[in-house]
mmCIF file of C-alpha atoms in Angstrom:
data_model
loop_
_atom_site.group_PDB
_atom_site.id
_atom_site.type_symbol
_atom_site.label_atom_id
_atom_site.label_comp_id
_atom_site.label_asym_id
_atom_site.label_seq_id
_atom_site.Cartn_x
_atom_site.Cartn_y
_atom_site.Cartn_z
ATOM 1 C CA MET A 657 -250.584 61.558 -118.741
ATOM 2 C CA GLY A 658 -248.687 60.217 -116.008
ATOM 3 C CA LYS A 659 -245.886 58.375 -118.569
ATOM 4 C CA ARG A 660 -245.478 61.590 -120.422
ATOM 5 C CA SER A 661 -244.903 63.328 -118.166
ATOM 6 C CA GLU A 662 -242.410 61.027 -116.637
ATOM 7 C CA GLN A 663 -240.865 60.856 -119.706
ATOM 8 C CA ILE A 664 -240.300 64.294 -120.275
ATOM 9 C CA ARG A 665 -238.761 64.761 -116.593
ATOM 10 C CA LYS A 666 -236.513 61.851 -117.585
ATOM 11 C CA TRP A 667 -235.340 63.540 -120.680
ATOM 12 C CA LEU A 668 -235.084 67.150 -119.117
ATOM 13 C CA PHE A 669 -233.175 65.113 -116.761
ATOM 14 C CA TYR A 670 -230.752 63.451 -119.303
ATOM 15 C CA PHE A 671 -230.589 67.156 -121.060
ATOM 16 C CA SER A 672 -229.659 68.931 -118.282
ATOM 17 C CA LEU A 673 -227.099 66.695 -117.340
ATOM 18 C CA LEU A 674 -225.567 66.946 -121.459
ATOM 19 C CA VAL A 675 -225.639 70.706 -120.782
ATOM 20 C CA ALA A 676 -224.023 70.590 -117.353
ATOM 21 C CA THR A 677 -221.603 68.332 -118.844
ATOM 22 C CA VAL A 678 -220.407 70.727 -121.824
ATOM 23 C CA ILE A 679 -220.672 74.042 -119.524
ATOM 24 C CA SER A 680 -218.075 72.121 -116.942
ATOM 25 C CA TYR A 681 -216.167 70.754 -119.867
ATOM 26 C CA LYS A 682 -215.795 74.612 -121.381
ATOM 27 C CA MET A 683 -215.022 75.935 -117.973
ATOM 28 C CA ILE A 684 -212.424 73.217 -117.261
ATOM 29 C CA ASP A 685 -210.955 74.375 -120.982
ATOM 30 C CA LYS A 686 -211.119 77.959 -120.379
ATOM 31 C CA LEU A 687 -209.664 77.505 -116.924
ATOM 32 C CA SER A 688 -206.473 76.485 -118.345
ATOM 33 C CA GLY A 689 -205.952 79.644 -119.962
ATOM 34 C CA VAL A 690 -206.851 81.246 -116.976
ATOM 35 C CA PHE A 691 -203.937 79.048 -114.992
ATOM 36 C CA GLU A 692 -201.867 80.424 -117.913
ATOM 37 C CA ILE A 693 -202.431 83.928 -117.427
ATOM 38 C CA ILE A 694 -202.056 83.443 -113.852
ATOM 39 C CA GLY A 695 -198.452 81.507 -114.404
ATOM 40 C CA SER A 696 -197.412 84.385 -116.518
ATOM 41 C CA PHE A 697 -198.377 86.617 -113.987
ATOM 42 C CA ILE A 698 -196.214 85.160 -111.532
ATOM 43 C CA GLY A 699 -193.678 84.975 -113.512
ATOM 44 C CA ILE A 700 -193.787 88.615 -113.765
ATOM 45 C CA LEU A 701 -193.751 88.948 -110.017
ATOM 46 C CA ILE A 702 -190.555 86.360 -109.350
ATOM 47 C CA PRO A 703 -188.154 89.212 -109.223
ATOM 48 C CA PHE A 704 -190.176 91.276 -106.909
ATOM 49 C CA ILE A 705 -190.643 88.264 -104.943
ATOM 50 C CA ILE A 706 -186.514 87.682 -105.009
ATOM 51 C CA ALA A 707 -186.131 91.353 -104.112
ATOM 52 C CA MET A 708 -188.229 91.023 -100.987
ATOM 53 C CA ILE A 709 -186.440 87.941 -99.896
ATOM 54 C CA LEU A 710 -182.962 89.397 -100.340
ATOM 55 C CA ALA A 711 -184.133 92.698 -98.609
ATOM 56 C CA TYR A 712 -185.626 90.363 -95.467
ATOM 57 C CA LEU A 713 -182.255 88.747 -95.856
ATOM 58 C CA LEU A 714 -180.497 92.269 -95.692
ATOM 59 C CA HIS A 715 -182.326 93.635 -93.380
ATOM 60 C CA THR A 716 -180.423 92.565 -90.232
ATOM 61 C CA PRO A 717 -177.081 93.575 -91.290
ATOM 62 C CA CYS A 718 -178.639 97.163 -92.548
ATOM 63 C CA LYS A 719 -180.082 97.855 -89.320
ATOM 64 C CA ALA A 720 -176.802 97.185 -87.446
ATOM 65 C CA ILE A 721 -174.947 99.250 -89.431
ATOM 66 C CA GLU A 722 -178.057 102.038 -89.059
ATOM 67 C CA GLU A 723 -177.303 101.739 -85.719
ATOM 68 C CA ALA A 724 -173.755 102.189 -86.119
ATOM 69 C CA TYR A 725 -174.234 105.497 -87.753
ATOM 70 C CA ASN A 726 -176.355 107.204 -85.077
ATOM 71 C CA ILE A 727 -173.641 109.135 -83.787
ATOM 72 C CA ASP A 728 -174.571 112.645 -82.263
ATOM 73 C CA LYS A 729 -171.124 114.258 -83.252
ATOM 74 C CA LEU A 730 -171.588 113.053 -86.974
ATOM 75 C CA LYS A 731 -174.714 115.029 -87.793
ATOM 76 C CA PHE A 732 -174.333 113.866 -91.351
ATOM 77 C CA LEU A 733 -174.029 110.001 -91.048
ATOM 78 C CA LYS A 734 -176.846 110.385 -88.542
ATOM 79 C CA LYS A 735 -179.091 112.205 -90.661
ATOM 80 C CA HIS A 736 -178.525 109.931 -93.566
ATOM 81 C CA ARG A 737 -177.844 106.656 -91.681
ATOM 82 C CA ARG A 738 -180.678 104.647 -93.347
ATOM 83 C CA GLY A 739 -179.542 105.172 -96.737
ATOM 84 C CA LEU A 740 -175.895 105.151 -95.798
ATOM 85 C CA SER A 741 -176.592 101.501 -94.045
ATOM 86 C CA VAL A 742 -178.207 100.778 -97.405
ATOM 87 C CA LEU A 743 -175.467 101.780 -99.344
ATOM 88 C CA THR A 744 -172.426 99.870 -96.850
ATOM 89 C CA VAL A 745 -174.031 96.811 -97.253
ATOM 90 C CA TYR A 746 -174.653 96.619 -100.983
ATOM 91 C CA PHE A 747 -170.836 98.217 -101.059
ATOM 92 C CA ILE A 748 -169.764 95.185 -99.255
ATOM 93 C CA ILE A 749 -171.608 92.615 -101.598
ATOM 94 C CA LEU A 750 -169.921 94.203 -104.772
ATOM 95 C CA ILE A 751 -166.314 94.097 -102.669
ATOM 96 C CA VAL A 752 -167.272 90.362 -102.111
ATOM 97 C CA LEU A 753 -168.183 89.779 -105.738
ATOM 98 C CA PHE A 754 -165.058 91.567 -106.843
ATOM 99 C CA ILE A 755 -162.819 89.244 -104.856
ATOM 100 C CA ILE A 756 -165.149 85.809 -105.723
ATOM 101 C CA ILE A 757 -164.768 87.124 -109.558
ATOM 102 C CA ASN A 758 -160.921 88.006 -109.955
ATOM 103 C CA PHE A 759 -159.745 85.887 -107.390
ATOM 104 C CA ILE A 760 -161.682 82.620 -106.519
ATOM 105 C CA SER A 761 -163.921 82.012 -110.181
ATOM 106 C CA PRO A 762 -160.731 81.708 -112.024
ATOM 107 C CA ILE A 763 -159.184 78.954 -110.225
ATOM 108 C CA ILE A 764 -163.072 77.256 -109.417
ATOM 109 C CA THR A 765 -162.885 77.997 -113.547
ATOM 110 C CA LYS A 766 -159.398 76.216 -114.160
ATOM 111 C CA ASN A 767 -160.459 73.197 -112.083
ATOM 112 C CA VAL A 768 -163.870 72.796 -113.869
ATOM 113 C CA VAL A 769 -162.078 72.953 -117.074
ATOM 114 C CA GLU A 770 -158.816 70.347 -116.094
ATOM 115 C CA LEU A 771 -161.272 67.954 -114.442
ATOM 116 C CA ALA A 772 -164.058 67.788 -117.282
ATOM 117 C CA GLY A 773 -160.484 67.170 -120.022
ATOM 118 C CA ASN A 774 -159.512 64.762 -117.578
ATOM 119 C CA LEU A 775 -162.768 63.088 -117.140
ATOM 120 C CA PRO A 776 -162.465 60.737 -120.076
ATOM 121 C CA ASN A 777 -158.741 59.234 -118.653
ATOM 122 C CA TYR A 778 -160.596 58.759 -115.089
ATOM 123 C CA TYR A 779 -163.304 56.975 -116.786
ATOM 124 C CA ASN A 780 -161.027 54.604 -118.490
ATOM 125 C CA SER A 781 -159.039 54.054 -115.272
ATOM 126 C CA ALA A 782 -162.117 53.186 -113.464
ATOM 127 C CA ILE A 783 -162.982 50.675 -116.365
ATOM 128 C CA GLU A 784 -159.754 49.232 -115.832
ATOM 129 C CA PHE A 785 -159.720 48.986 -112.400
ATOM 130 C CA LEU A 786 -163.006 47.355 -112.155
ATOM 131 C CA LYS A 787 -161.962 44.911 -114.805
ATOM 132 C CA THR A 788 -158.974 43.443 -112.592
ATOM 133 C CA LEU A 789 -161.433 42.822 -109.511
ATOM 134 C CA PRO A 790 -161.032 39.214 -108.389
ATOM 135 C CA GLU A 791 -164.430 37.460 -109.484
ATOM 136 C CA ASP A 792 -164.231 35.085 -106.586
ATOM 137 C CA THR A 793 -164.595 37.580 -104.292
ATOM 138 C CA PHE A 794 -167.685 40.112 -103.026
ATOM 139 C CA TRP A 795 -167.570 41.742 -106.224
ATOM 140 C CA ALA A 796 -168.801 38.708 -107.889
ATOM 141 C CA LYS A 797 -171.743 38.687 -105.922
ATOM 142 C CA ILE A 798 -172.625 42.049 -107.151
ATOM 143 C CA ASN A 799 -172.225 41.283 -110.948
ATOM 144 C CA ILE A 800 -169.226 43.864 -111.208
ATOM 145 C CA THR A 801 -168.653 42.290 -115.017
ATOM 146 C CA GLU A 802 -172.211 43.354 -115.818
ATOM 147 C CA ILE A 803 -171.702 47.198 -114.413
ATOM 148 C CA VAL A 804 -168.320 47.307 -116.319
ATOM 149 C CA LYS A 805 -170.094 45.969 -119.413
ATOM 150 C CA ASN A 806 -172.797 48.568 -119.174
ATOM 151 C CA ILE A 807 -170.199 51.663 -118.077
ATOM 152 C CA GLU A 808 -168.588 50.454 -121.513
ATOM 153 C CA GLU A 809 -171.436 50.533 -123.391
ATOM 154 C CA PHE A 810 -171.733 54.595 -122.180
ATOM 155 C CA ASN A 811 -169.558 56.360 -124.227
ATOM 156 C CA ILE A 812 -168.592 59.602 -122.257
ATOM 157 C CA SER A 813 -167.105 61.262 -125.645
ATOM 158 C CA GLU A 814 -170.384 61.078 -127.448
ATOM 159 C CA VAL A 815 -172.159 62.813 -124.570
ATOM 160 C CA ILE A 816 -169.217 65.775 -124.466
ATOM 161 C CA ILE A 817 -169.704 65.583 -128.440
ATOM 162 C CA ASP A 818 -173.511 66.129 -128.107
ATOM 163 C CA TRP A 819 -173.408 68.932 -125.640
ATOM 164 C CA VAL A 820 -171.515 71.047 -128.300
ATOM 165 C CA SER A 821 -172.840 69.879 -131.317
ATOM 166 C CA PHE A 822 -174.505 71.782 -133.944
ATOM 167 C CA GLU A 823 -178.093 70.952 -133.229
ATOM 168 C CA ASN A 824 -177.868 72.522 -129.755
ATOM 169 C CA ILE A 825 -176.824 75.775 -131.124
ATOM 170 C CA GLY A 826 -180.303 77.035 -130.905
ATOM 171 C CA ASN A 827 -180.595 76.085 -127.370
ATOM 172 C CA TYR A 828 -177.538 78.026 -126.464
ATOM 173 C CA ILE A 829 -178.585 80.826 -128.516
ATOM 174 C CA LYS A 830 -181.960 80.621 -126.382
ATOM 175 C CA GLY A 831 -179.810 80.700 -123.414
ATOM 176 C CA ILE A 832 -178.139 83.864 -124.481
ATOM 177 C CA VAL A 833 -181.484 85.324 -124.635
ATOM 178 C CA GLY A 834 -182.387 84.106 -121.065
ATOM 179 C CA ALA A 835 -179.120 85.650 -120.049
ATOM 180 C CA VAL A 836 -180.073 88.846 -121.283
ATOM 181 C CA ASN A 837 -183.369 88.357 -119.318
ATOM 182 C CA ILE A 838 -181.762 87.474 -116.482
ATOM 183 C CA VAL A 839 -179.642 90.409 -116.382
ATOM 184 C CA PHE A 840 -182.856 92.543 -116.320
ATOM 185 C CA ASP A 841 -184.375 90.680 -113.559
ATOM 186 C CA LEU A 842 -181.237 91.424 -111.426
ATOM 187 C CA PHE A 843 -181.411 94.572 -112.434
ATOM 188 C CA VAL A 844 -185.151 94.913 -111.081
ATOM 189 C CA VAL A 845 -184.055 92.985 -107.894
ATOM 190 C CA ILE A 846 -181.666 94.929 -107.135
ATOM 191 C CA VAL A 847 -183.530 98.390 -107.694
ATOM 192 C CA VAL A 848 -186.745 97.002 -105.738
ATOM 193 C CA SER A 849 -184.802 95.350 -102.689
ATOM 194 C CA VAL A 850 -182.918 98.661 -102.487
ATOM 195 C CA TYR A 851 -186.405 100.616 -102.147
ATOM 196 C CA ILE A 852 -187.778 98.508 -99.802
ATOM 197 C CA LEU A 853 -184.896 98.866 -97.377
ATOM 198 C CA LEU A 854 -185.065 102.258 -97.513
ATOM 199 C CA GLU A 855 -189.165 101.979 -96.971
ATOM 200 C CA ARG A 856 -188.583 99.284 -94.396
ATOM 201 C CA LYS A 857 -190.201 101.277 -91.631
ATOM 202 C CA ASP A 858 -193.194 102.817 -93.656
ATOM 203 C CA ILE A 859 -194.012 99.132 -95.118
ATOM 204 C CA LYS A 860 -193.846 98.154 -91.303
ATOM 205 C CA ASN A 861 -196.072 100.688 -90.259
ATOM 206 C CA PHE A 862 -198.545 99.921 -93.081
ATOM 207 C CA VAL A 863 -198.645 96.557 -91.915
ATOM 208 C CA GLN A 864 -199.056 97.255 -88.391
ATOM 209 C CA ASN A 865 -201.993 99.814 -88.889
ATOM 210 C CA LEU A 866 -203.612 96.915 -91.491
ATOM 211 C CA MET A 867 -203.382 94.098 -88.670
ATOM 212 C CA THR A 868 -204.733 96.286 -85.832
ATOM 213 C CA ALA A 869 -207.699 97.664 -88.060
ATOM 214 C CA ILE A 870 -208.462 94.111 -89.261
ATOM 215 C CA CYS A 871 -207.826 92.326 -86.151
ATOM 216 C CA ASP A 872 -208.476 92.571 -82.287
ATOM 217 C CA LYS A 873 -205.611 93.138 -79.831
ATOM 218 C CA GLU A 874 -205.410 89.444 -78.778
ATOM 219 C CA THR A 875 -205.236 88.226 -82.119
ATOM 220 C CA TYR A 876 -202.702 90.932 -83.292
ATOM 221 C CA ASP A 877 -200.619 90.065 -80.647
ATOM 222 C CA LYS A 878 -200.585 86.279 -81.121
ATOM 223 C CA TRP A 879 -199.765 87.300 -85.117
ATOM 224 C CA VAL A 880 -196.873 89.508 -83.737
ATOM 225 C CA ASN A 881 -195.184 86.483 -81.264
ATOM 226 C CA LEU A 882 -195.590 84.301 -84.062
ATOM 227 C CA TYR A 883 -193.949 86.220 -86.852
ATOM 228 C CA GLN A 884 -190.990 87.038 -84.337
ATOM 229 C CA ARG A 885 -190.864 83.463 -83.474
ATOM 230 C CA THR A 886 -191.015 82.359 -87.204
ATOM 231 C CA ASN A 887 -188.561 84.955 -88.378
ATOM 232 C CA ASN A 888 -185.921 84.177 -85.947
ATOM 233 C CA ILE A 889 -185.990 80.356 -86.462
ATOM 234 C CA PHE A 890 -186.007 80.929 -90.674
ATOM 235 C CA TYR A 891 -183.495 84.116 -90.378
ATOM 236 C CA LYS A 892 -181.273 82.600 -88.124
ATOM 237 C CA TYR A 893 -181.237 79.060 -89.642
ATOM 238 C CA ILE A 894 -180.585 80.310 -93.025
ATOM 239 C CA SER A 895 -178.136 82.907 -92.341
ATOM 240 C CA SER A 896 -176.257 80.893 -90.235
ATOM 241 C CA GLN A 897 -176.043 77.935 -92.346
ATOM 242 C CA PHE A 898 -174.867 80.149 -95.355
ATOM 243 C CA LEU A 899 -172.114 81.295 -92.952
ATOM 244 C CA ASP A 900 -171.090 78.261 -92.095
ATOM 245 C CA ALA A 901 -170.850 76.784 -95.473
ATOM 246 C CA ILE A 902 -168.510 79.486 -96.525
ATOM 247 C CA ILE A 903 -166.368 78.961 -92.850
ATOM 248 C CA VAL A 904 -166.223 75.375 -94.099
ATOM 249 C CA GLY A 905 -165.264 75.912 -97.441
ATOM 250 C CA ILE A 906 -162.785 77.951 -96.759
ATOM 251 C CA LEU A 907 -161.142 75.677 -94.096
ATOM 252 C CA THR A 908 -161.562 72.669 -96.445
ATOM 253 C CA GLY A 909 -160.229 74.260 -99.416
ATOM 254 C CA ILE A 910 -157.032 75.816 -96.943
ATOM 255 C CA VAL A 911 -156.386 71.880 -95.766
ATOM 256 C CA MET A 912 -156.588 70.622 -99.388
ATOM 257 C CA ASN A 913 -154.182 73.512 -100.649
ATOM 258 C CA ILE A 914 -151.780 72.388 -97.956
ATOM 259 C CA MET A 915 -151.859 68.889 -98.960
ATOM 260 C CA GLY A 916 -151.295 68.955 -102.304
ATOM 261 C CA ILE A 917 -154.810 67.588 -103.094
ATOM 262 C CA LYS A 918 -155.351 68.289 -106.932
ATOM 263 C CA TYR A 919 -158.918 70.448 -107.454
ATOM 264 C CA ALA A 920 -158.335 71.704 -103.629
ATOM 265 C CA THR A 921 -160.418 74.849 -104.111
ATOM 266 C CA LEU A 922 -163.240 73.242 -106.334
ATOM 267 C CA LEU A 923 -163.613 70.496 -103.776
ATOM 268 C CA GLY A 924 -163.454 72.771 -100.921
ATOM 269 C CA LEU A 925 -166.250 74.714 -102.490
ATOM 270 C CA MET A 926 -168.206 71.518 -103.357
ATOM 271 C CA ILE A 927 -167.945 70.753 -99.520
ATOM 272 C CA GLY A 928 -168.883 73.979 -98.388
ATOM 273 C CA LEU A 929 -172.156 73.700 -100.467
ATOM 274 C CA PHE A 930 -172.986 70.535 -99.756
ATOM 275 C CA ASN A 931 -172.302 71.692 -96.119
ATOM 276 C CA ILE A 932 -175.883 73.527 -96.159
ATOM 277 C CA ILE A 933 -177.578 70.069 -96.276
ATOM 278 C CA PRO A 934 -177.875 68.950 -92.939
ATOM 279 C CA TYR A 935 -176.252 65.365 -92.422
ATOM 280 C CA PHE A 936 -176.568 64.311 -95.846
ATOM 281 C CA GLY A 937 -174.454 66.969 -97.404
ATOM 282 C CA ALA A 938 -171.007 66.195 -95.655
ATOM 283 C CA ILE A 939 -171.466 62.313 -96.474
ATOM 284 C CA VAL A 940 -172.156 62.987 -100.414
ATOM 285 C CA ALA A 941 -169.562 66.076 -100.501
ATOM 286 C CA VAL A 942 -167.041 63.935 -99.012
ATOM 287 C CA VAL A 943 -167.584 60.904 -101.012
ATOM 288 C CA ILE A 944 -167.268 62.475 -104.279
ATOM 289 C CA SER A 945 -164.043 64.105 -102.736
ATOM 290 C CA ALA A 946 -162.610 61.171 -101.924
ATOM 291 C CA ILE A 947 -163.601 59.306 -105.414
ATOM 292 C CA ILE A 948 -161.769 61.831 -107.476
ATOM 293 C CA THR A 949 -158.662 62.304 -105.257
ATOM 294 C CA ILE A 950 -158.543 58.332 -105.638
ATOM 295 C CA PHE A 951 -158.139 59.245 -109.613
ATOM 296 C CA THR A 952 -155.505 62.185 -108.921
ATOM 297 C CA GLY A 953 -153.881 61.442 -106.051
ATOM 298 C CA GLY A 954 -154.163 57.827 -105.362
ATOM 299 C CA PHE A 955 -155.709 55.775 -102.143
ATOM 300 C CA THR A 956 -153.480 57.003 -99.525
ATOM 301 C CA THR A 957 -153.832 60.312 -100.703
ATOM 302 C CA ALA A 958 -157.611 59.902 -100.415
ATOM 303 C CA LEU A 959 -157.801 58.328 -97.277
ATOM 304 C CA TRP A 960 -155.872 60.867 -95.492
ATOM 305 C CA MET A 961 -157.782 63.769 -97.261
ATOM 306 C CA THR A 962 -161.104 61.805 -96.009
ATOM 307 C CA LEU A 963 -159.908 61.685 -92.658
ATOM 308 C CA ILE A 964 -158.989 65.370 -92.535
ATOM 309 C CA VAL A 965 -162.105 66.591 -93.902
ATOM 310 C CA ILE A 966 -164.058 64.400 -91.461
ATOM 311 C CA ILE A 967 -162.334 66.144 -88.252
ATOM 312 C CA VAL A 968 -162.787 69.468 -89.843
ATOM 313 C CA GLN A 969 -166.330 68.359 -90.299
ATOM 314 C CA GLN A 970 -166.600 67.218 -86.485
ATOM 315 C CA ILE A 971 -164.997 70.435 -85.615
ATOM 316 C CA ASP A 972 -167.468 72.336 -86.967
ATOM 317 C CA ALA A 973 -170.437 70.431 -86.221
ATOM 318 C CA ASN A 974 -169.318 70.295 -82.363
ATOM 319 C CA ILE A 975 -167.794 74.080 -81.857
ATOM 320 C CA ILE A 976 -168.275 76.251 -85.015
ATOM 321 C CA ASN A 977 -172.153 75.523 -85.975
ATOM 322 C CA PRO A 978 -173.430 75.656 -82.398
ATOM 323 C CA ARG A 979 -171.914 78.705 -81.996
ATOM 324 C CA ILE A 980 -173.246 80.375 -84.952
ATOM 325 C CA LEU A 981 -176.498 78.985 -84.738
ATOM 326 C CA GLY A 982 -176.944 79.044 -81.017
ATOM 327 C CA ASN A 983 -179.934 77.292 -79.795
ATOM 328 C CA SER A 984 -182.636 78.749 -81.487
ATOM 329 C CA LEU A 985 -183.818 75.391 -83.035
ATOM 330 C CA ASN A 986 -183.047 72.800 -80.733
ATOM 331 C CA VAL A 987 -184.471 70.207 -82.699
ATOM 332 C CA SER A 988 -183.541 66.470 -82.508
ATOM 333 C CA PRO A 989 -181.082 64.449 -84.915
ATOM 334 C CA ILE A 990 -183.806 61.959 -85.669
ATOM 335 C CA LEU A 991 -186.473 64.988 -86.815
ATOM 336 C CA VAL A 992 -183.610 66.643 -88.679
ATOM 337 C CA ILE A 993 -182.565 63.383 -90.767
ATOM 338 C CA PHE A 994 -186.645 62.925 -91.266
ATOM 339 C CA SER A 995 -187.734 66.493 -92.670
ATOM 340 C CA THR A 996 -184.688 66.609 -94.631
ATOM 341 C CA THR A 997 -185.245 63.374 -96.089
ATOM 342 C CA LEU A 998 -188.719 64.011 -96.313
ATOM 343 C CA GLY A 999 -188.024 67.514 -97.719
ATOM 344 C CA GLY A 1000 -185.472 66.115 -100.561
ATOM 345 C CA ALA A 1001 -188.310 63.432 -101.104
ATOM 346 C CA TYR A 1002 -190.885 66.119 -102.407
ATOM 347 C CA PHE A 1003 -189.073 69.101 -103.169
ATOM 348 C CA GLY A 1004 -185.119 68.171 -103.999
ATOM 349 C CA VAL A 1005 -182.143 70.182 -102.963
ATOM 350 C CA PRO A 1006 -184.609 73.252 -101.576
ATOM 351 C CA GLY A 1007 -186.644 70.499 -99.505
ATOM 352 C CA MET A 1008 -183.611 69.084 -97.767
ATOM 353 C CA PHE A 1009 -182.216 72.629 -96.850
ATOM 354 C CA LEU A 1010 -185.468 73.786 -95.791
ATOM 355 C CA GLY A 1011 -186.998 71.040 -93.998
ATOM 356 C CA VAL A 1012 -185.111 71.593 -90.804
ATOM 357 C CA PRO A 1013 -187.061 75.038 -89.962
ATOM 358 C CA VAL A 1014 -189.773 73.877 -91.356
ATOM 359 C CA ALA A 1015 -190.234 71.045 -89.337
ATOM 360 C CA SER A 1016 -188.980 73.628 -86.062
ATOM 361 C CA LEU A 1017 -191.844 75.511 -87.031
ATOM 362 C CA ILE A 1018 -194.403 72.854 -87.098
ATOM 363 C CA LYS A 1019 -192.542 71.760 -83.622
ATOM 364 C CA VAL A 1020 -193.347 74.977 -82.063
ATOM 365 C CA PHE A 1021 -196.863 75.479 -83.141
ATOM 366 C CA VAL A 1022 -197.192 71.725 -81.649
ATOM 367 C CA LEU A 1023 -195.780 72.468 -78.738
ATOM 368 C CA ASP A 1024 -197.833 75.578 -78.268
ATOM 369 C CA PHE A 1025 -201.253 73.128 -78.759
ATOM 370 C CA ILE A 1026 -200.239 71.258 -76.605
ATOM 371 C CA LYS A 1027 -199.530 74.135 -73.881
ATOM 372 C CA GLU A 1028 -202.908 76.081 -74.271
ATOM 373 C CA LYS A 1029 -205.079 72.565 -74.210
ATOM 374 C CA ASN A 1030 -203.379 71.641 -71.093
ATOM 375 C CA GLU A 1031 -203.555 75.430 -69.429
ATOM 376 C CA LEU A 1032 -207.384 75.110 -70.965
ATOM 377 C CA LYS A 1033 -208.042 71.659 -69.120
ATOM 378 C CA GLU A 1034 -206.222 73.074 -65.976
ATOM 379 C CA THR A 1035 -208.455 75.955 -65.990
ATOM 380 C CA GLU A 1036 -211.936 74.059 -66.291
ATOM 381 C CA LEU A 1037 -210.767 71.704 -63.760
ATOM 382 C CA LYS A 1038 -210.035 74.542 -61.152
ATOM 383 C CA GLU A 1039 -213.582 75.813 -62.068
ATOM 384 C CA GLU A 1040 -215.169 72.607 -61.283
#
């Protein structure tokens, strides 16, 4: 009887294990569908998330313009200052977009088309140059002949033809449909961001009432302090980096145009955009610009261009950027390089851009933790 009950328990255990395995498998199988639903829901929310980010970025200029409209003598402006401030900000954005589309975009497009058309010629020139390099120098040690052979096997013309092949027409049609969806999402982003800016006071009051309802005063004060410091770091860094990129792009574009550099506007735009990424962006942009200028203007022109662009970047790094950014971050160069490298390795270009403010925020948390622990130890020592 004892052996029989032992066998029954054993079979029940195996049966239970089998049932649990089947149930677990079914749950995991069903979870994939749940994840798909969650993913599609997040996809629907993306325009609203972008709208909140846009409203967050435009909040400060809207607030400044609203205060400027608060004039007692002009009652209409004072009464409708919030709506007029939002209208003014979006009107300025429209003017900027109009200038970009009508004056800057055609030049950029022309440069891009011309550069793409000349790529095969530059490619062939590079091949010929690599072939003429002496084999008994440094280049022989890095197997330059193998590099040339590999480059020759890569047919850039075939790649360009593939881009416009009939096989990709379906993808182009999908791209057009996607563009229509993007236009709709853009409309949603603008409308939602406008409503958020118009009702920002009500939203702020709701969040404050919610926080005071679920938190005690000390916790609430900590959250408010954390938000203010986080907001100061992220907003000031992001806005200042974009403003700095615009200034650097304009300055380098003007200097290159004065020097007669080919594709000056395009290269200036590229240098400005790459300048958003600390340290690495500036280096990569200068190297790419120098390589393009070597083919379009010669080695001497490229050398002078590189020298002048480096001078402009040094002026920006030591004078313009500190004045725009101020001392809100106060991060050492080592931490900047480390956070940019780590962010780029795991999250690509966005990680390289956001690595510095995230590192600054972590630094703030660590310093606060150290300060609280030291104060607690001092208090305990005094009590003893």
